[in-house]
CSV table of C-alpha atoms in Angstrom, one decimal:
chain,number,residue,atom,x,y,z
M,1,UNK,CA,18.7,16.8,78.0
M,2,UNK,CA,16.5,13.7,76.3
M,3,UNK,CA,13.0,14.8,76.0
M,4,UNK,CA,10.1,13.0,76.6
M,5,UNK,CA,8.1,10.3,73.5
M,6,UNK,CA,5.6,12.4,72.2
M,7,UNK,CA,2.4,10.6,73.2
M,8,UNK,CA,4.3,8.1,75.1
M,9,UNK,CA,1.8,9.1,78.3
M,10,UNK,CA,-1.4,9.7,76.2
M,11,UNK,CA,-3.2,6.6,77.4
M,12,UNK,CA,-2.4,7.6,80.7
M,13,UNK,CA,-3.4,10.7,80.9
M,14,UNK,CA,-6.9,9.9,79.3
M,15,UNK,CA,-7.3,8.2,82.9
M,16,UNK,CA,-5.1,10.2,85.2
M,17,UNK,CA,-5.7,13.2,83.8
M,18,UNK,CA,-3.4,15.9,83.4
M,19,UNK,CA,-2.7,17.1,87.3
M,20,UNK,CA,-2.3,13.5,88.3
M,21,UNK,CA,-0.1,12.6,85.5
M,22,UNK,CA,2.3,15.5,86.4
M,23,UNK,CA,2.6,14.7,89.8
M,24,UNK,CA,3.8,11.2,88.6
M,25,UNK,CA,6.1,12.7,86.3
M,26,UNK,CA,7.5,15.1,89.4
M,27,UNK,CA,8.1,12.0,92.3
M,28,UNK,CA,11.1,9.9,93.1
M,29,UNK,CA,10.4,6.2,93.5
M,30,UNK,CA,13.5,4.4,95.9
M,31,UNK,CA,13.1,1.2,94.9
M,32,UNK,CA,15.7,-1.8,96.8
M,33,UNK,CA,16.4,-5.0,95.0
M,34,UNK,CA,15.8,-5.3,91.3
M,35,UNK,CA,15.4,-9.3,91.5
M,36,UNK,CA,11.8,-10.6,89.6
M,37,UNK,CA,9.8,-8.3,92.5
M,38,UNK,CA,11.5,-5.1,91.8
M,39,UNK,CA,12.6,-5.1,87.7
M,40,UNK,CA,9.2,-6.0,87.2
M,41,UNK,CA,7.9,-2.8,89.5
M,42,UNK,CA,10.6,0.0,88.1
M,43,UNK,CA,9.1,-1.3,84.5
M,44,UNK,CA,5.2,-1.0,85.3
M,45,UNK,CA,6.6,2.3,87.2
M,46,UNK,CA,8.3,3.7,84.3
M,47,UNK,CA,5.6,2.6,82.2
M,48,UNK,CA,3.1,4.3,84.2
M,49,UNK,CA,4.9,7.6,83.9
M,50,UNK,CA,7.3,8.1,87.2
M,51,UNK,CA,10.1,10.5,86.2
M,52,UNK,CA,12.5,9.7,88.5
M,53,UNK,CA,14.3,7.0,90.7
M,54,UNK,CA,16.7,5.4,92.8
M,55,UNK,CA,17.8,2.1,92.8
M,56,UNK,CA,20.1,-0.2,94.9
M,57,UNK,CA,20.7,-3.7,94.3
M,58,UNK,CA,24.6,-4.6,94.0
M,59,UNK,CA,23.6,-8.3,91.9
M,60,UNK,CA,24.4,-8.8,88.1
M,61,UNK,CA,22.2,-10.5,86.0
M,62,UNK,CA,22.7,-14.3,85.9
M,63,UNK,CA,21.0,-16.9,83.9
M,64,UNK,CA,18.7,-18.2,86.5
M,65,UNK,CA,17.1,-14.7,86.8
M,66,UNK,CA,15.6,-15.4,83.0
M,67,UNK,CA,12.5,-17.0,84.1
M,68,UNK,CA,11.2,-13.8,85.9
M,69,UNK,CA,13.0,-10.7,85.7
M,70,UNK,CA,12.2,-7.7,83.5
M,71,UNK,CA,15.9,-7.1,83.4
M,72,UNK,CA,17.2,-11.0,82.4
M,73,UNK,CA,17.9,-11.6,78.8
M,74,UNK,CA,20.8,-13.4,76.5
M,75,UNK,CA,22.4,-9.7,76.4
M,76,UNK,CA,21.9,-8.7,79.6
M,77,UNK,CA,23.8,-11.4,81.6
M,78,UNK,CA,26.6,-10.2,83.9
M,79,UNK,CA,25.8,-6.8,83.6
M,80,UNK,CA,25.1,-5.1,87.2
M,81,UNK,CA,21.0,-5.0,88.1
M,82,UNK,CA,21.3,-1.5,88.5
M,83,UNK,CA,23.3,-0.7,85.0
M,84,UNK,CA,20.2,-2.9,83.3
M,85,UNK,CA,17.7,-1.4,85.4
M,86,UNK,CA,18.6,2.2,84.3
M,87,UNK,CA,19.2,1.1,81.0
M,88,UNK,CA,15.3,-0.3,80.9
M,89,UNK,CA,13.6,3.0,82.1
M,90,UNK,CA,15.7,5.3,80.0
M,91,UNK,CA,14.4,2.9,76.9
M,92,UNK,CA,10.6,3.6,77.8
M,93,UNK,CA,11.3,7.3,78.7
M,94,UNK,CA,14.7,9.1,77.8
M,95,UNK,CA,13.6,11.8,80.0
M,96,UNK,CA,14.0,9.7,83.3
M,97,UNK,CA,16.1,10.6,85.9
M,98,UNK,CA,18.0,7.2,87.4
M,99,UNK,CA,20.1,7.4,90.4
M,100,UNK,CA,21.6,4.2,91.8
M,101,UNK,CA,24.1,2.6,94.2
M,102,UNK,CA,25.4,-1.1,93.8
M,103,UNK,CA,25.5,-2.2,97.6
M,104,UNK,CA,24.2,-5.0,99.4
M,105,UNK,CA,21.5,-3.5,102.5
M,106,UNK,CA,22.2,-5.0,106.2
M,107,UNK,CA,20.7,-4.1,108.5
M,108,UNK,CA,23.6,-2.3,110.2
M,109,UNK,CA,24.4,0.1,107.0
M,110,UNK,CA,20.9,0.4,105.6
M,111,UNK,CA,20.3,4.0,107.1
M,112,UNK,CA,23.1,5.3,106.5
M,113,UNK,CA,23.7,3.7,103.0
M,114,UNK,CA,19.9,5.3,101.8
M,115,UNK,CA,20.5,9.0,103.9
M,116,UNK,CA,23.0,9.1,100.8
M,117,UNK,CA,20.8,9.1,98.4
M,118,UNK,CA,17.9,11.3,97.2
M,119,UNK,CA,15.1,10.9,99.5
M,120,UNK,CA,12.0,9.8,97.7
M,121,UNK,CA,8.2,10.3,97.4
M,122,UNK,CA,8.2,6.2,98.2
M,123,UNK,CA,10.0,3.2,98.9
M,124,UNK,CA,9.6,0.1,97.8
M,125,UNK,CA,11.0,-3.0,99.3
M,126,UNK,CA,12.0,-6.4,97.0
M,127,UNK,CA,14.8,-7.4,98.9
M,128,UNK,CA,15.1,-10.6,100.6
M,129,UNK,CA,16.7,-10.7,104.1
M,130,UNK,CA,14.6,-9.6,106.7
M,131,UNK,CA,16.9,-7.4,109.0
M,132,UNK,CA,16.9,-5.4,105.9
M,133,UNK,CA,13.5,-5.1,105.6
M,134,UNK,CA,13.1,-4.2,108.9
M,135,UNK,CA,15.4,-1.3,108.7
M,136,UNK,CA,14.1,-0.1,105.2
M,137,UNK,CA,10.9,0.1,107.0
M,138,UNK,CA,12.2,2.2,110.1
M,139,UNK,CA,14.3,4.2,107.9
M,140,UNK,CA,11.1,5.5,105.7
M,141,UNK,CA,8.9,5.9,109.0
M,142,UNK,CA,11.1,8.1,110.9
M,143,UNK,CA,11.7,9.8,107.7
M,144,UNK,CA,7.9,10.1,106.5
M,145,UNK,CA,8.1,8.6,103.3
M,146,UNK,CA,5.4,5.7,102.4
M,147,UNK,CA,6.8,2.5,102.4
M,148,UNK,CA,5.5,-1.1,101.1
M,149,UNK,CA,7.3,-4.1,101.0
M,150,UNK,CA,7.0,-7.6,99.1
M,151,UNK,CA,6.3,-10.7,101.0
M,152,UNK,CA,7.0,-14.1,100.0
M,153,UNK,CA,6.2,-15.2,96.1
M,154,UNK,CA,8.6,-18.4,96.3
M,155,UNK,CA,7.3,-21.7,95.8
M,156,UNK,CA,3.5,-20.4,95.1
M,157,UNK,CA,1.8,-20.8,91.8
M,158,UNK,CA,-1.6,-19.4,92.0
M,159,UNK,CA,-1.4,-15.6,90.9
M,160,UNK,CA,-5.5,-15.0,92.1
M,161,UNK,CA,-4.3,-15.2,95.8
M,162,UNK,CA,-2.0,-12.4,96.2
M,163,UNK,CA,-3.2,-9.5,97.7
M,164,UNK,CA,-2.4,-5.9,98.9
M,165,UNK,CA,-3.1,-5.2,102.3
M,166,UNK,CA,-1.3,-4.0,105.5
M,167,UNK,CA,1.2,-6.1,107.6
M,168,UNK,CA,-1.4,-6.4,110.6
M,169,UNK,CA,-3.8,-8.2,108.2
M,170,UNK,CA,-1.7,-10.8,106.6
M,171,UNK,CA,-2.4,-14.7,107.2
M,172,UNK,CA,-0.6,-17.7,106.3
M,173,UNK,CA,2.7,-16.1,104.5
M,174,UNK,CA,5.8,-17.2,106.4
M,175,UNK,CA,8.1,-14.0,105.8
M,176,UNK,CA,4.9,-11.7,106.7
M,177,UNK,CA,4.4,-14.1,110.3
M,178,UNK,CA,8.1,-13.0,110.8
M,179,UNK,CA,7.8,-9.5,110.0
M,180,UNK,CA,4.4,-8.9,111.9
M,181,UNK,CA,6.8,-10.7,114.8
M,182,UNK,CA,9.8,-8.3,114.8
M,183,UNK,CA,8.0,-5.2,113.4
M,184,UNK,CA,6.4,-5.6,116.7
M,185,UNK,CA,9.4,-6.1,118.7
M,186,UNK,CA,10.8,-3.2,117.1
M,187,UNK,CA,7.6,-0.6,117.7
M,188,UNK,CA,7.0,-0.2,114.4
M,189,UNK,CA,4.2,0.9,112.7
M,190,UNK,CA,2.1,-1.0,110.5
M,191,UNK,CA,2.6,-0.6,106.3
M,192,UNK,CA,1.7,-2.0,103.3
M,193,UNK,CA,2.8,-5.3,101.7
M,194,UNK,CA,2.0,-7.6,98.8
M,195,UNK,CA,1.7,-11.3,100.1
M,196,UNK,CA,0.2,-14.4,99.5
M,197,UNK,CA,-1.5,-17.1,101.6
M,198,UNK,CA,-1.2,-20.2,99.4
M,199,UNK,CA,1.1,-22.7,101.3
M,200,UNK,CA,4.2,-22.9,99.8
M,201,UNK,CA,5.0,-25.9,97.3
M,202,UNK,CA,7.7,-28.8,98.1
M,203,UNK,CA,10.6,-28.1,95.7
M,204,UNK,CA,11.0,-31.4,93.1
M,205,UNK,CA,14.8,-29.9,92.1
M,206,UNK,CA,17.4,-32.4,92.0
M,207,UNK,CA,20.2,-31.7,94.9
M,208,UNK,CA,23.7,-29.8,93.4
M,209,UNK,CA,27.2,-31.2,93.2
M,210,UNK,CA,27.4,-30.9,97.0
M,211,UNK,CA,24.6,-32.9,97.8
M,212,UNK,CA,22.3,-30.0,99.2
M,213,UNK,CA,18.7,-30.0,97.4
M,214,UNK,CA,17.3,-26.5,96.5
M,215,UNK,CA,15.1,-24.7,98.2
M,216,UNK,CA,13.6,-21.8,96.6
M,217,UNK,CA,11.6,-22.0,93.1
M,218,UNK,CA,9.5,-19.5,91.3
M,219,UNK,CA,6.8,-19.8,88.4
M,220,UNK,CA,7.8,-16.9,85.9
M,221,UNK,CA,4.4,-14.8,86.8
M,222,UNK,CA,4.6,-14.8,90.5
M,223,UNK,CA,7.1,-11.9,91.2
M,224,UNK,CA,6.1,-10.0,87.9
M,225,UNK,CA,2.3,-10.0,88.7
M,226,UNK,CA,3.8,-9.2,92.9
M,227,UNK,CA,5.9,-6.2,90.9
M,228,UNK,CA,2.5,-5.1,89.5
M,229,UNK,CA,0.6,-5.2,92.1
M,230,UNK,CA,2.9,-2.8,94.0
M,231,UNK,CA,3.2,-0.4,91.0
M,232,UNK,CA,-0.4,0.2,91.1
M,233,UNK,CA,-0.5,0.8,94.9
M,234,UNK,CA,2.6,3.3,94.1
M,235,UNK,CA,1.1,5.2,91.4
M,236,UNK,CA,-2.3,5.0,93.1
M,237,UNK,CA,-0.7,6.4,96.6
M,238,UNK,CA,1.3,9.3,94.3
M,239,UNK,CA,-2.1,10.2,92.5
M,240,UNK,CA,-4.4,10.4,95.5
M,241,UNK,CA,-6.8,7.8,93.4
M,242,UNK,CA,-6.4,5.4,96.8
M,243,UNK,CA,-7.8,7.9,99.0
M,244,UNK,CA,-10.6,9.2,96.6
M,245,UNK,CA,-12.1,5.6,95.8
M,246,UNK,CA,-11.7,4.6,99.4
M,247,UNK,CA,-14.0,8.3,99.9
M,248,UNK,CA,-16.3,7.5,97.7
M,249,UNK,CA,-17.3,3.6,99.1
């Protein structure tokens, strides 16, 4: 059994403190999708001292994932997300434990696809298609397990404008006007998301070999900073720091 880098978690325990680290070390982060959202979360995850996982994605890394994804390098392309994935956290902390499944969430198999798996502390969203989302989300309410999900990082450039909030309070994302829409629809209840509200930018790509012009481009720091930003909302949900700073304003 791989142990541990001695000191590997000595910055963070300077501000966690021991108790809080340990309960880090102890909880099972579900993460689905390891596109430039997600790699980039497992990485500030495992970096911030999680000690076990789950991931599903069923993609392999291709060469237009290099601009943003924590997995995308010259040696990793064509190996599966997941296969990468694993083989990041177990290279900042040997001790990990890294469950995944290669599939493709719908919204028709999602349930039963994550009751498969082992059930997590948290579950973070980074996939793309929003009957998926929807059913991650319905799957960790009924289940009780805190959920957050990424809105829309395409097309945007300005970093300083995303935010952490709940559903109910985002403005001017398109994906988060659709998922306030249908969570309705669906009864459920409200949850946390990382969105922006700068307007999305007109693409300046030139159109492919079948005349169809692209439609979705992303600045290398969007979805990595978006990955952050829901690492720290994990890590601070897992430690209790949320609830204690929200106590003491």
């Amino acid at each position: 059994m791989a142990e541990q880098i001695p000191n590997a978690t000595a910055r963070l325990e300077l501000i966690l403190g021991h108790e809080r680290l340990a309960r880090l070390e102890s909880a099972c982060v579900m993460v689905l999708g390891l596109g430039g959202v997600g790699s980039n979360c497992v990485e500030a995850l495992a970096r911030g001292g999680i000690g076990h996982f789950v991931l599903v994605d069923a993609d392999t890394v291709e060469a237009s994932n290099l601009n943003r994804q924590a997995i995308a390098f010259v040696h990793t392309l064509g190996q599966k997300k997941t296969d990468a994935t694993r083989n990041l956290i177990l290279d900042i902390n040997p001790a990990a434990k890294v469950k995944t499944l290669d599939a493709f969430l719908l919204k028709d198999n999602t349930s039963t696809l994550l009751d498969t798996l082992p059930h997590p502390d948290v579950l973070v969203d980074a996939i793309d298609t929003v009957s998926a989302k929807l059913a991650a989300a319905r799957w960790a309410q009924e289940r009780g397990v805190y959920f957050i999900s990424s809105m829309g990082g395409a097309n945007k450039i300005h970093p300083e404008l995303l935010k952490v909030s709940m559903l109910s309070q985002t403005h001017d994302d398109a994906l988060a006007r659709i998922m306030r829409k249908e969570s309705r629809k669906r009864g459920l209840s409200d949850f946390r998301v990382v969105y922006s509200p700068e307007p999305a930018r007109e693409v300046l790509a030139p159109k492919d070999a079948e005349g169809k012009a692209a439609q979705l481009g992303t600045m290398s720091y969007i979805p990595p900073i978006m990955g952050q930003l829901i690492a720290s909302d994990v890590i601070l949900h897992l430690t209790g720091l949320n609830q204690s700073e929200e106590n003491r304003v």
